[in-house]
Coordinates of C-alpha atoms in Angstrom, one line a residue:
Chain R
X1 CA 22.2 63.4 79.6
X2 CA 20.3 60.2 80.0
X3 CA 17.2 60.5 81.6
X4 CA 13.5 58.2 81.9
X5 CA 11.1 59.6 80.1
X6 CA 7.1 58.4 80.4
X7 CA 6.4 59.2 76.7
X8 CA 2.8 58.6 75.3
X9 CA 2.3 56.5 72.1
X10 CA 1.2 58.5 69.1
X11 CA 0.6 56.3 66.7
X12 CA 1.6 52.5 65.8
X13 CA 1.4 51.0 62.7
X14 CA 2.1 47.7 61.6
X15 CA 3.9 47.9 58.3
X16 CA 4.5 44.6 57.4
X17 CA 3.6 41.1 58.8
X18 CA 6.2 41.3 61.3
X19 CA 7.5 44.7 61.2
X20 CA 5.6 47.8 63.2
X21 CA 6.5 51.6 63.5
X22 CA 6.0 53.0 66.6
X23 CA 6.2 56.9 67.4
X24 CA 6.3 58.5 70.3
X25 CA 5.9 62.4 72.2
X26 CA 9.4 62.0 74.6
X27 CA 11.0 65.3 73.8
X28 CA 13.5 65.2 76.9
X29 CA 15.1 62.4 74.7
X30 CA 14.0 64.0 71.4
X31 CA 15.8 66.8 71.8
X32 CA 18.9 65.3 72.9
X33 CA 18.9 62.1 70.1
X34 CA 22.3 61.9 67.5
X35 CA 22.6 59.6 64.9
X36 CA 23.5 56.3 65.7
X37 CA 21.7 56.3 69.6
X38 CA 19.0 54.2 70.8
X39 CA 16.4 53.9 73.6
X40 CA 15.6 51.0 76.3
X41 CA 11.7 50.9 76.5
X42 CA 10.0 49.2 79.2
X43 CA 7.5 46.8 77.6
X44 CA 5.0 46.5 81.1
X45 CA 5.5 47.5 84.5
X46 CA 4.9 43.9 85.8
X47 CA 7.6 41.9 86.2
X48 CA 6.7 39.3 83.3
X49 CA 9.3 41.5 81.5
X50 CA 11.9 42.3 84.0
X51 CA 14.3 44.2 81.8
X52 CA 13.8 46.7 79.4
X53 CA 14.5 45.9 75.6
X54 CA 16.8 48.1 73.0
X55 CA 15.5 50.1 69.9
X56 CA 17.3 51.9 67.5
X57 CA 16.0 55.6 66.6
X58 CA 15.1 55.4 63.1
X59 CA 13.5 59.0 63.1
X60 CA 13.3 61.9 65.1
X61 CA 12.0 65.3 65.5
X62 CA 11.8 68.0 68.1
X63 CA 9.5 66.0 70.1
X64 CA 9.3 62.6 68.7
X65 CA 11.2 59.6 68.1
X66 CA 10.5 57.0 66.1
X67 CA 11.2 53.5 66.0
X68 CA 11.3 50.5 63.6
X69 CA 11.0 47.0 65.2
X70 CA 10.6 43.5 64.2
X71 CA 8.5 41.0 66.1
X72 CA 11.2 38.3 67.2
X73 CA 10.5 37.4 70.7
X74 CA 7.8 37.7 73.4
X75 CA 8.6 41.1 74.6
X76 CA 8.4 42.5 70.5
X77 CA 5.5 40.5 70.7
X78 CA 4.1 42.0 73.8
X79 CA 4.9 45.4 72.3
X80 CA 3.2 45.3 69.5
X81 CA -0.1 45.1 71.3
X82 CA 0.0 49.0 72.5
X83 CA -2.1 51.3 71.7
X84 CA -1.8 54.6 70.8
X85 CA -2.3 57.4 73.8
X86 CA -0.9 54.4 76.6
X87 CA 2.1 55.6 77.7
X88 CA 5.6 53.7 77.7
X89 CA 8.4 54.5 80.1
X90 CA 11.8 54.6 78.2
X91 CA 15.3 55.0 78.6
X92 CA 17.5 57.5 76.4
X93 CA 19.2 58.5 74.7
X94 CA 21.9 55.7 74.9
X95 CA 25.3 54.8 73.1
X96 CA 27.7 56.8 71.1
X97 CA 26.3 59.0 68.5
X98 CA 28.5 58.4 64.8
X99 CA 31.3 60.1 64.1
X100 CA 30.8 63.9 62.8
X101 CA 31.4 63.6 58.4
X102 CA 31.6 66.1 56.2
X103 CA 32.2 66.5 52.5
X104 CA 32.8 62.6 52.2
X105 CA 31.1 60.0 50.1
X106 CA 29.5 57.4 52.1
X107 CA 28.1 54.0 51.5
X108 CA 25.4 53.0 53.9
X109 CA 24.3 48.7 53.9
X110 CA 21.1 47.6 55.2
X111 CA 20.0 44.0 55.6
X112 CA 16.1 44.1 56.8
X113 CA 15.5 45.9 60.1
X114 CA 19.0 47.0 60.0
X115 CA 17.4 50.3 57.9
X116 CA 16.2 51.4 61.2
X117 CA 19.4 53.3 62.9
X118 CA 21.0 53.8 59.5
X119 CA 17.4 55.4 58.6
X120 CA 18.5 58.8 61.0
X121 CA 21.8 58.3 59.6
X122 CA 21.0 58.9 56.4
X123 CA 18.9 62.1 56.9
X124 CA 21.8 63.7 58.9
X125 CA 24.8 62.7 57.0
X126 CA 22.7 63.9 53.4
X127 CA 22.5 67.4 54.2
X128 CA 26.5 67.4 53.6
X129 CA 27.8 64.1 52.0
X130 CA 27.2 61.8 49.4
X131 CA 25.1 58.7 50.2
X132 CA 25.2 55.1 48.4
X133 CA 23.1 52.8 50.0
X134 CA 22.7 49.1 49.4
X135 CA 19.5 47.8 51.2
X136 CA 18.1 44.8 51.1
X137 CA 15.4 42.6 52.3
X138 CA 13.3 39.3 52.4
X139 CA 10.7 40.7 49.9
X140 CA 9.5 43.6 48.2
X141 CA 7.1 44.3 51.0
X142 CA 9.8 44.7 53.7
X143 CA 11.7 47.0 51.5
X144 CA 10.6 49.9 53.7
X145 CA 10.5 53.8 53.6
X146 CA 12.0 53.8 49.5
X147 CA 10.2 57.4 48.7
X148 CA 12.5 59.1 51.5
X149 CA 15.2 57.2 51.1
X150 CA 15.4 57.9 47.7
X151 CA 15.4 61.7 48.7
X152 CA 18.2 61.4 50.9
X153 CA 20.6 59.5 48.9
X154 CA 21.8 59.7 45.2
X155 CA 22.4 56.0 44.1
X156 CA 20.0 53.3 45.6
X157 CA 20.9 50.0 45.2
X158 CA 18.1 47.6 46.2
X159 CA 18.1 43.6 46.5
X160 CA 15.4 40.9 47.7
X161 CA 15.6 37.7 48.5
X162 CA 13.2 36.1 46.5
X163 CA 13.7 38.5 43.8
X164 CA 10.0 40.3 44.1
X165 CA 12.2 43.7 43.3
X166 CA 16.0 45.1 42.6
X167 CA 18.2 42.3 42.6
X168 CA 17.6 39.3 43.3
X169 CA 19.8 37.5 46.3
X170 CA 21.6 39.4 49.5
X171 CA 22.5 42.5 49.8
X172 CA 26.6 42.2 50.5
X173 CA 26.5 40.6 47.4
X174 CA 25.9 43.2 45.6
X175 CA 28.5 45.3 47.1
X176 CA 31.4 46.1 44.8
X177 CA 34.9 46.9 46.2
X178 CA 36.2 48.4 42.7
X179 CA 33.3 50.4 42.6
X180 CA 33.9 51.9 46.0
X181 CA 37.4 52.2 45.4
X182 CA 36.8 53.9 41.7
X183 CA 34.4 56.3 43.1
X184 CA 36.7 57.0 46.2
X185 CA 33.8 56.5 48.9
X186 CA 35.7 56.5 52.2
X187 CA 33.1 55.6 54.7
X188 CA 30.8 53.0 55.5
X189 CA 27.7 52.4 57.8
X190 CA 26.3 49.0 57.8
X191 CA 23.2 47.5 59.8
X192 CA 21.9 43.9 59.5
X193 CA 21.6 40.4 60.6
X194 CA 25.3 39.2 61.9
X195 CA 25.2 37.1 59.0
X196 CA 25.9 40.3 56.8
X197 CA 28.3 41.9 59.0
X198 CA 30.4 38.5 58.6
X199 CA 30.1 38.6 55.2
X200 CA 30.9 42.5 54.9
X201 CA 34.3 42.0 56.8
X202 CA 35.8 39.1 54.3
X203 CA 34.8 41.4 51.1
X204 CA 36.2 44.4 52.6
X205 CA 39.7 42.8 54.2
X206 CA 41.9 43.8 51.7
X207 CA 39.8 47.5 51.4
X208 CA 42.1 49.2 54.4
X209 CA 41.2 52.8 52.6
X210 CA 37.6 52.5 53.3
X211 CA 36.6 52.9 57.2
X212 CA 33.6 50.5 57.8
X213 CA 31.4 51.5 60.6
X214 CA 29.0 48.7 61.7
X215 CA 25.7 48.5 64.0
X216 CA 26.0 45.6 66.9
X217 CA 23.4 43.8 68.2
X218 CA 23.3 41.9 71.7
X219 CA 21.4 40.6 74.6
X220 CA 21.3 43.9 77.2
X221 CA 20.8 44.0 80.9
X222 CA 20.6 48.0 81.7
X223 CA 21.7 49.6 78.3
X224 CA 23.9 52.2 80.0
X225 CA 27.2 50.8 81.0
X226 CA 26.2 49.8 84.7
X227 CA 26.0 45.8 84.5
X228 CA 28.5 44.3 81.8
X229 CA 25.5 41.8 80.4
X230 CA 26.2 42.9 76.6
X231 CA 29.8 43.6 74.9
X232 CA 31.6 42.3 72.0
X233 CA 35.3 41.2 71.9
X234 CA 37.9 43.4 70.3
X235 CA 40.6 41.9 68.7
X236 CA 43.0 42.2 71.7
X237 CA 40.4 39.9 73.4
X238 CA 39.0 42.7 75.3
X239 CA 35.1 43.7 75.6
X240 CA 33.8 46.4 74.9
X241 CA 30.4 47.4 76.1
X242 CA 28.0 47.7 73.2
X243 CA 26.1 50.1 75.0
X244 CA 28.2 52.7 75.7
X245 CA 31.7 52.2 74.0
X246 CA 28.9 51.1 70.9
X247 CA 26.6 50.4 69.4
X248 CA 28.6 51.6 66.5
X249 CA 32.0 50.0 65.7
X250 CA 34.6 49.8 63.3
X251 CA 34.4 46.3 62.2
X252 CA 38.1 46.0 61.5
X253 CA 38.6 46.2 65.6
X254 CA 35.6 43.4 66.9
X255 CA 35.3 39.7 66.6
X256 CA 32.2 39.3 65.3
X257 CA 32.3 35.3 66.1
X258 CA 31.7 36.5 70.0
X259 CA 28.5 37.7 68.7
X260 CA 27.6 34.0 68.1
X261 CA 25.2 32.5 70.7
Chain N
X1 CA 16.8 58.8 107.4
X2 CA 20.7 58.4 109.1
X3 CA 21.7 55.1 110.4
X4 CA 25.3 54.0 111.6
X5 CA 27.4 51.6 112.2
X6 CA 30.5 51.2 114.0
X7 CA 32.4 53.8 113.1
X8 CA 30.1 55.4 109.9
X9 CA 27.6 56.9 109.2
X10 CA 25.2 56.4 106.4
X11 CA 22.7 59.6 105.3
X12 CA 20.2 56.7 104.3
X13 CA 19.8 53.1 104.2
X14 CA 20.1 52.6 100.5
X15 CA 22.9 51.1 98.4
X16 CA 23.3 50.5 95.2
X17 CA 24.7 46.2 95.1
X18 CA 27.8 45.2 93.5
X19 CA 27.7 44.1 90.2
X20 CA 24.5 46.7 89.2
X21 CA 25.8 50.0 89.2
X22 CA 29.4 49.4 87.1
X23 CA 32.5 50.6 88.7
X24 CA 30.5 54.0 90.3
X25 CA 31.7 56.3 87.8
X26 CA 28.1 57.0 85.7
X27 CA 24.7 58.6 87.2
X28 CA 27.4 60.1 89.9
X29 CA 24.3 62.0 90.1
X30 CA 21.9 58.9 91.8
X31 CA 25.3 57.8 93.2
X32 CA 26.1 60.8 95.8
X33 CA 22.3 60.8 97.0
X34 CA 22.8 57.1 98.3
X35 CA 23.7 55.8 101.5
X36 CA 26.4 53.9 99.2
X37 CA 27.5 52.1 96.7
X38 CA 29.8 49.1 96.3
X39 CA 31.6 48.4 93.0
X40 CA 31.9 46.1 91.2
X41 CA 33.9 43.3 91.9
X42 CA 37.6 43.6 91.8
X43 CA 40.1 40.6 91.4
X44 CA 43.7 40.3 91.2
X45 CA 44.2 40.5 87.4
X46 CA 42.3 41.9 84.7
X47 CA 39.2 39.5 83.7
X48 CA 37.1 40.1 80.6
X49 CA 34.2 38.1 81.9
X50 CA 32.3 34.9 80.5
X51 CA 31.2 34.5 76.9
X52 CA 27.8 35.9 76.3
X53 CA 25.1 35.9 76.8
X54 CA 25.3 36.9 80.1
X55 CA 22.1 37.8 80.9
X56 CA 18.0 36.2 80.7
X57 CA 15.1 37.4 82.0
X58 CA 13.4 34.9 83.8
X59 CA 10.1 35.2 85.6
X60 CA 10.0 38.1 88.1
X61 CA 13.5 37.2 87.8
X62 CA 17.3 37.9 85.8
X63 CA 19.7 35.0 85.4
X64 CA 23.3 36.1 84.8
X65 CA 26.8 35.2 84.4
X66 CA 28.8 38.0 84.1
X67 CA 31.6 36.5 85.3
X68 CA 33.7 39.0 86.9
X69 CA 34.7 41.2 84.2
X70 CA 36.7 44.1 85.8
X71 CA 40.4 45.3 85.2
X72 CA 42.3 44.1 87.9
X73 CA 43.2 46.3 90.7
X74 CA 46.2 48.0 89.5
X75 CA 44.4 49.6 86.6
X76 CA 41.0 49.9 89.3
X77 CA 43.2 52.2 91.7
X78 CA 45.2 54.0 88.6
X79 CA 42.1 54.8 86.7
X80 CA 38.7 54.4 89.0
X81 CA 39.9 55.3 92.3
X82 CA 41.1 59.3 91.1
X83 CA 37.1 59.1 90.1
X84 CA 35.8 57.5 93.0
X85 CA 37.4 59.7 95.2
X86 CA 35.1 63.1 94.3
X87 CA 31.7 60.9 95.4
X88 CA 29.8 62.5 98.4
X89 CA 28.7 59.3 99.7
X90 CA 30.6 55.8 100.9
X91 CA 32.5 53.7 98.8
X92 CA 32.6 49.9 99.0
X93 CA 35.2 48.1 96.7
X94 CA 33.9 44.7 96.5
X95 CA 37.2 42.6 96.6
X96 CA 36.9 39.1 94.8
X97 CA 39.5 36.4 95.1
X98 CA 39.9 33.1 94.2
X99 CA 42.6 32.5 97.2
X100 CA 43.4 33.5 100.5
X101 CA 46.9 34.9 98.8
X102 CA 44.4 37.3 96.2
X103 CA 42.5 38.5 99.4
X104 CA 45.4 39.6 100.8
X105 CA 46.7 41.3 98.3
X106 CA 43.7 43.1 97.2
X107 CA 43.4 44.1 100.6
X108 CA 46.5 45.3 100.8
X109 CA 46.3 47.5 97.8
X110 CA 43.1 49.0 99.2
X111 CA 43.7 48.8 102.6
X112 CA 45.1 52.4 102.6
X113 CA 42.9 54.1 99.9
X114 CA 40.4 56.5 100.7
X115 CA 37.2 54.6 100.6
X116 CA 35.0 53.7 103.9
X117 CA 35.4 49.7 103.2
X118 CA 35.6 46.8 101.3
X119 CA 32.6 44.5 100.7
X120 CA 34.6 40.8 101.0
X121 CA 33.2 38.4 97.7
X122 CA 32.6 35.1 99.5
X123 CA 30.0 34.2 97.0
X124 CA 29.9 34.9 93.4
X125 CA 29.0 32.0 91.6
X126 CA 30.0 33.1 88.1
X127 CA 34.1 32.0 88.5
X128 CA 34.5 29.2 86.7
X129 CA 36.5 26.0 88.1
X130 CA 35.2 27.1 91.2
X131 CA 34.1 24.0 93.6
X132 CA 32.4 25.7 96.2
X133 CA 31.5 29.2 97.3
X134 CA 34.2 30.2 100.2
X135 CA 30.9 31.3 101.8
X136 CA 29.4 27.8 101.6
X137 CA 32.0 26.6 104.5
X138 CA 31.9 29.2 108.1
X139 CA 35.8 27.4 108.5
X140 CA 36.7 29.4 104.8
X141 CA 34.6 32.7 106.0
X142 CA 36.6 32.7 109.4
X143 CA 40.1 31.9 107.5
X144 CA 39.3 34.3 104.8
X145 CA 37.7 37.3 107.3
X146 CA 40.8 37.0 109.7
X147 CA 43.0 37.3 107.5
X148 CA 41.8 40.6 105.7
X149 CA 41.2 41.6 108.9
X150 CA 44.7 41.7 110.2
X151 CA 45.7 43.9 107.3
X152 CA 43.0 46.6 107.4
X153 CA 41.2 48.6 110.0
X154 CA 38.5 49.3 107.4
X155 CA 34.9 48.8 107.3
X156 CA 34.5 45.4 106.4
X157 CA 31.2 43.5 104.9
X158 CA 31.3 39.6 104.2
X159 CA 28.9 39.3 100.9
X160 CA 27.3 36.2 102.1
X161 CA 24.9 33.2 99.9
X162 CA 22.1 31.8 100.9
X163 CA 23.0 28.6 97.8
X164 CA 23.1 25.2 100.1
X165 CA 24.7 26.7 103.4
X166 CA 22.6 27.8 106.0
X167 CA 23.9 31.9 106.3
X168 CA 23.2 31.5 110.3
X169 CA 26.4 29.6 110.4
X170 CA 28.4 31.5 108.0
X171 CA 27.2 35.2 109.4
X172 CA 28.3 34.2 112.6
X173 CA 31.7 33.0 111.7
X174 CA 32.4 36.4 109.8
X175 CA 31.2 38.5 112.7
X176 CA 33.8 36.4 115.1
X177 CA 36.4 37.3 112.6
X178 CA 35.7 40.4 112.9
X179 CA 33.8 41.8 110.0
X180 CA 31.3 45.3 110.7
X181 CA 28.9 44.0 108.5
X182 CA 27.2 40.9 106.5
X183 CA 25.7 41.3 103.2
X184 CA 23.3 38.9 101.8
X185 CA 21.9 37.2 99.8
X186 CA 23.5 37.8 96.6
X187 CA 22.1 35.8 93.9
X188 CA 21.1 32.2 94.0
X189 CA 22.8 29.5 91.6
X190 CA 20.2 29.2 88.3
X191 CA 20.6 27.7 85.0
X192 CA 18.4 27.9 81.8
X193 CA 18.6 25.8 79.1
X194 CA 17.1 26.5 75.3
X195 CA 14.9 23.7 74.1
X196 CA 15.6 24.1 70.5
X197 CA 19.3 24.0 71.0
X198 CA 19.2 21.7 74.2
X199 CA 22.1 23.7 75.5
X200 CA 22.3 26.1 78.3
X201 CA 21.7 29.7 77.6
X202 CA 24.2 31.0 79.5
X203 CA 27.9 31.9 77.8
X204 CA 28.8 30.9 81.3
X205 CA 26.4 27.7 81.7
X206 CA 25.1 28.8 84.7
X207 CA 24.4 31.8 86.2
X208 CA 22.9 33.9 89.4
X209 CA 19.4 34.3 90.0
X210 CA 18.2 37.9 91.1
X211 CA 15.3 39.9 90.8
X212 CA 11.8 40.4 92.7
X213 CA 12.1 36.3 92.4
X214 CA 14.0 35.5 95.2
X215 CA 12.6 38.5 97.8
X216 CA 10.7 35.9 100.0
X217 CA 13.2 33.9 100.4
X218 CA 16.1 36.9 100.5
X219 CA 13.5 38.3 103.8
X220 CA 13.5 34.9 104.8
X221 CA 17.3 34.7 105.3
X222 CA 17.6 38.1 107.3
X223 CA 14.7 37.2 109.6
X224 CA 16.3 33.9 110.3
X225 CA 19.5 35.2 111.1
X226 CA 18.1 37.6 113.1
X227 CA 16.7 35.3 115.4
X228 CA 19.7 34.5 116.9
X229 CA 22.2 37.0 115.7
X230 CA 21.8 40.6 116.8
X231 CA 24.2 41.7 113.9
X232 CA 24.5 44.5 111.2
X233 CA 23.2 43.4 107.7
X234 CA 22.7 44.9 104.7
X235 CA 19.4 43.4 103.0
X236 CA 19.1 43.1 99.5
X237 CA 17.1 40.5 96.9
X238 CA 14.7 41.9 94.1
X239 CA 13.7 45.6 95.5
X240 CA 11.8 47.6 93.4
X241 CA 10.2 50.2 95.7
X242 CA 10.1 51.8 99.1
X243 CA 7.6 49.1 100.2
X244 CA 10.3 46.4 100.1
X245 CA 12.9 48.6 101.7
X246 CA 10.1 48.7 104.4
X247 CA 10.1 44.8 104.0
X248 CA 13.6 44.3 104.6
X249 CA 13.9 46.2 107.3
X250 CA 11.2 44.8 109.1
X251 CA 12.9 41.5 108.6
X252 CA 16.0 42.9 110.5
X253 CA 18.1 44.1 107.7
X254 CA 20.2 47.3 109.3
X255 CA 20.4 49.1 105.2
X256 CA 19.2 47.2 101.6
X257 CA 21.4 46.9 98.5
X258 CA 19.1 47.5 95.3
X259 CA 20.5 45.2 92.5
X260 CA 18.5 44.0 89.6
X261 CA 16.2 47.2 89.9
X262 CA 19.3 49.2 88.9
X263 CA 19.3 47.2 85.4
X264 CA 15.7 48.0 85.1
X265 CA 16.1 52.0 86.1
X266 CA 19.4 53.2 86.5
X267 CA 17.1 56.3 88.3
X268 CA 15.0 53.6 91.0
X269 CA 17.4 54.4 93.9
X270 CA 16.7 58.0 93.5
X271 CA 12.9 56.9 93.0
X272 CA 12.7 55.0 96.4
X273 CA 14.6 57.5 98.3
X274 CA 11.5 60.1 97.3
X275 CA 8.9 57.4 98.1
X276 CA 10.5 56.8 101.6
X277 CA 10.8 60.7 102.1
X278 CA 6.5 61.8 101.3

């Protein structure tokens, strides 16, 4: 059940030049949080920010959730200046959790920020599958969390853009069909700049055994199905909200190029 | 708390606006504690909307352009209505149409359903090719109005606009024609443009101004109409609390619609209805 949640800021750290980690005590939404779900938080109760913004969960606990942003705009911005014990009112848990997998292998792909939702993916999907993941970032130093991810996943491939560690260049790049296809991994979960997504779809169009699952990304207005603001287009021309019919999608069945603004 | 109005009668004077609370089937839960809620718009034929974005927040303020994305009345009353149907409160289909012809027939396919009205769409301004708002011009209000209300002894409410019309003119010509209600002011015409780009914003260019923006001059409309007009209207424009319910009502608004504040807390009507009740 979705509910509003006044949940007090237990710690935030900044991890990178742009990139913070922000815990917080909600446990009505704790409790309830599956893999793939995210939260709208309220960045000020003035109306300088009228509408709340979206957050994937990239951790959480019995009481906690935890979530991995990048400063990109004024309300990130403007978020990034709380401090811990202030309180932020937020809005969960929202969108479809992924589908229930068992006994499969999966690959996960991260481009940058996109390790965030894929993040709580990872630690539920380990405890019965095997994981590949392919992240990749700007530089070394945004390559975040690698001691847990490591943990949870038995082959990490890792990429930078400048080349400060792994391999040097993007991420989808290093993704290789006949190597899914020899090892039989059926599933995918990928999260990342659109860019990737794009990129991901033309390398995997002739791959119809593997199902590729993909994060989406948009503008929102209310984050639970009431106002029609975000949505991607299927490929019968359709939308489907991202908040509720998403955020997760199989990336065979949207136009990513309606994603475009 | 009760007020009526003709023929019904509301347990409070809140609704939740067209356009901010989907089609009424999620939080049936804030939904049945309301005075009312009025759906979405519904046209003819299925529309999937305007290209995004669709939304920007603007100061105090949200500029969107939705564009009417709803799936066409055949699929509303196969699907929707069955759902509808269980609410314990009224239900206001908001009927959009881009001709006298679609009013009709959207009237006609609802005319006979089991919800308390319809909420006549004389004012979007997110339909493309669109000259003018049919509630810019009191002749198109009376045409439109008379003609809905030949077919349907329903509780009718014209959604007025307040964009370059004064709504004096245009309330009084859908109250002749025989409407129950008018609703205003919907949002005002707004555009945003991106200074990198030097484009619009908008997927849809330009958009609809809401939000705790446009509440002076949204007051401002009601009080002026009242003036002269002792008529039923339902007040809405950027509430957030009980203290603006207070506002409208003092300004001669009859019940409020929250809109924007729904997008902000899905929970706020709920919220005010406590606040009005310590």
């Amino acid at each position: 059940m979705i509910v509003t949640e006044s949940a007090q800021i237990i710690a935030h750290h900044q991890l990178t030049e742009e990139i913070f980690s922000l815990l917080l005590e909600a446990p009505k939404i704790a409790t309830q949080v599956k893999p793939g779900q995210f939260v709208m938080i309220r960045i000020s109760d003035n109306y300088s920010f009228m509408l709340r913004r979206p957050f994937a969960i990239a951790d959480c606990t019995q009481n906690n959730i935890r979530i991995i942003y990048r400063v990109v705009g004024k309300g990130t911005k403007e978020l990034s200046k709380r401090k811990p014990k202030e309180n932020l009112d937020i809005l969960g848990p929202l969108g479809r959790s992924i589908p229930n997998l068992k006994n499969k292998k999966i690959a996960l792909c991260a481009g940058g920020i996109g390790i965030a939702p894929l993040k709580l993916v990872a630690s539920k999907l380990a405890q019965t599958n095997e994981l590949y993941l392919y992240y990749g970032a700007k530089t070394k130093k945004e390559l975040l969390f690698l001691n847990e991810l490591k943990a949870l996943c038995g082959k990490l491939i890792l990429a930078t853009e400048d080349g400060s560690w792994g391999k040097k260049g993007l991420i989808v790049n290093f993704l290789d069909v006949a190597f899914f296809k020899e090892q039989k991994i059926e599933v995918l979960f990928a999260a990342g700049p659109l860019k990737m997504l794009k990129n991901l779809k033309i390398k995997l169009k002739d791959f119809p055994q593997l199902i590729p699952y993909v994060f989406l990304e948009s503008r929102m207005g209310c984050g639970c199905g009431l106002c029609y603001c975000c949505g991607v287009k299927t490929i019968n021309g359709e939308y489907l909200r991202i908040c509720t019919d998403g955020p997760v999608f199989n990336l065979h069945q949207v136009e990513l190029t309606s994603l475009e603004l | 708390m009760k007020v009526t109005i003709k023929n019904l009668t509301f347990k409070n004077p809140i609704l939740l606006a067209s356009g901010t609370y989907g089609l009424g089937t999620k939080f049936i839960g804030v939904i049945n504690k309301m005075g009312g809620i009025i759906t979405k718009g519904i046209t003819v034929n299925e529309r999937f909307g305007n290209p995004l974005p669709r939304i920007i927040e603007t100061p105090s303020g949200i500029l969107n352009s939705v564009g009417l994305e709803n799936p066409g009345v055949k699929k509303f009353k196969e699907k929707i209505l069955p759902i509808l149907s269980k609410l314990n409160t009224h239900i206001f289909v908001n009927i959009a149409g881009t001709t006298i012809e679609e009013f009709i027939i959207l009237t006609e396919e609802l005319g006979e359903t089991e919800i308390s009205g319809l909420e006549i769409n004389l004012s979007c301004p997110n339909i493309k090719n669109r000259q003018r708002l049919p509630a810019q011009s009191p002749k198109l209000v009376s045409k439109i109005v008379s003609a809905i209300r030949k077919r349907t002894n329903k509780f009718l409410i014209a959604k007025l606009t307040a964009n370059f019309v004064d709504p004096l003119d245009t309330a009084r010509a859908a109250i002749d024609s025989g409407v129950d209600a008018v609703s205003l002011i919907n949002t005002l015409y707004g555009i945003a443009f991106d200074i990198n780009t030097k484009k619009p914003i908008l997927g849809g260019i330009t958009g609809g101004l809401s939000g705790p923006a446009i509440k002076p001059f949204a007051l401002y409309c009601i009080w002026h109409i009242k003036q002269k007009l002792d008529i039923p209207i339902i007040g809405g424009g950027g509430i957030m609390n009980a203290n603006d319910v207070k506002e409208f009502i003092l300004a001669g608004a009859k019940l409020v619609a929250i809109g924007s504040g729904n997008l902000v807390d899905p929970f706020l009507g709920l919220k005010i209805l406590k606040e009005l009740e310590d």
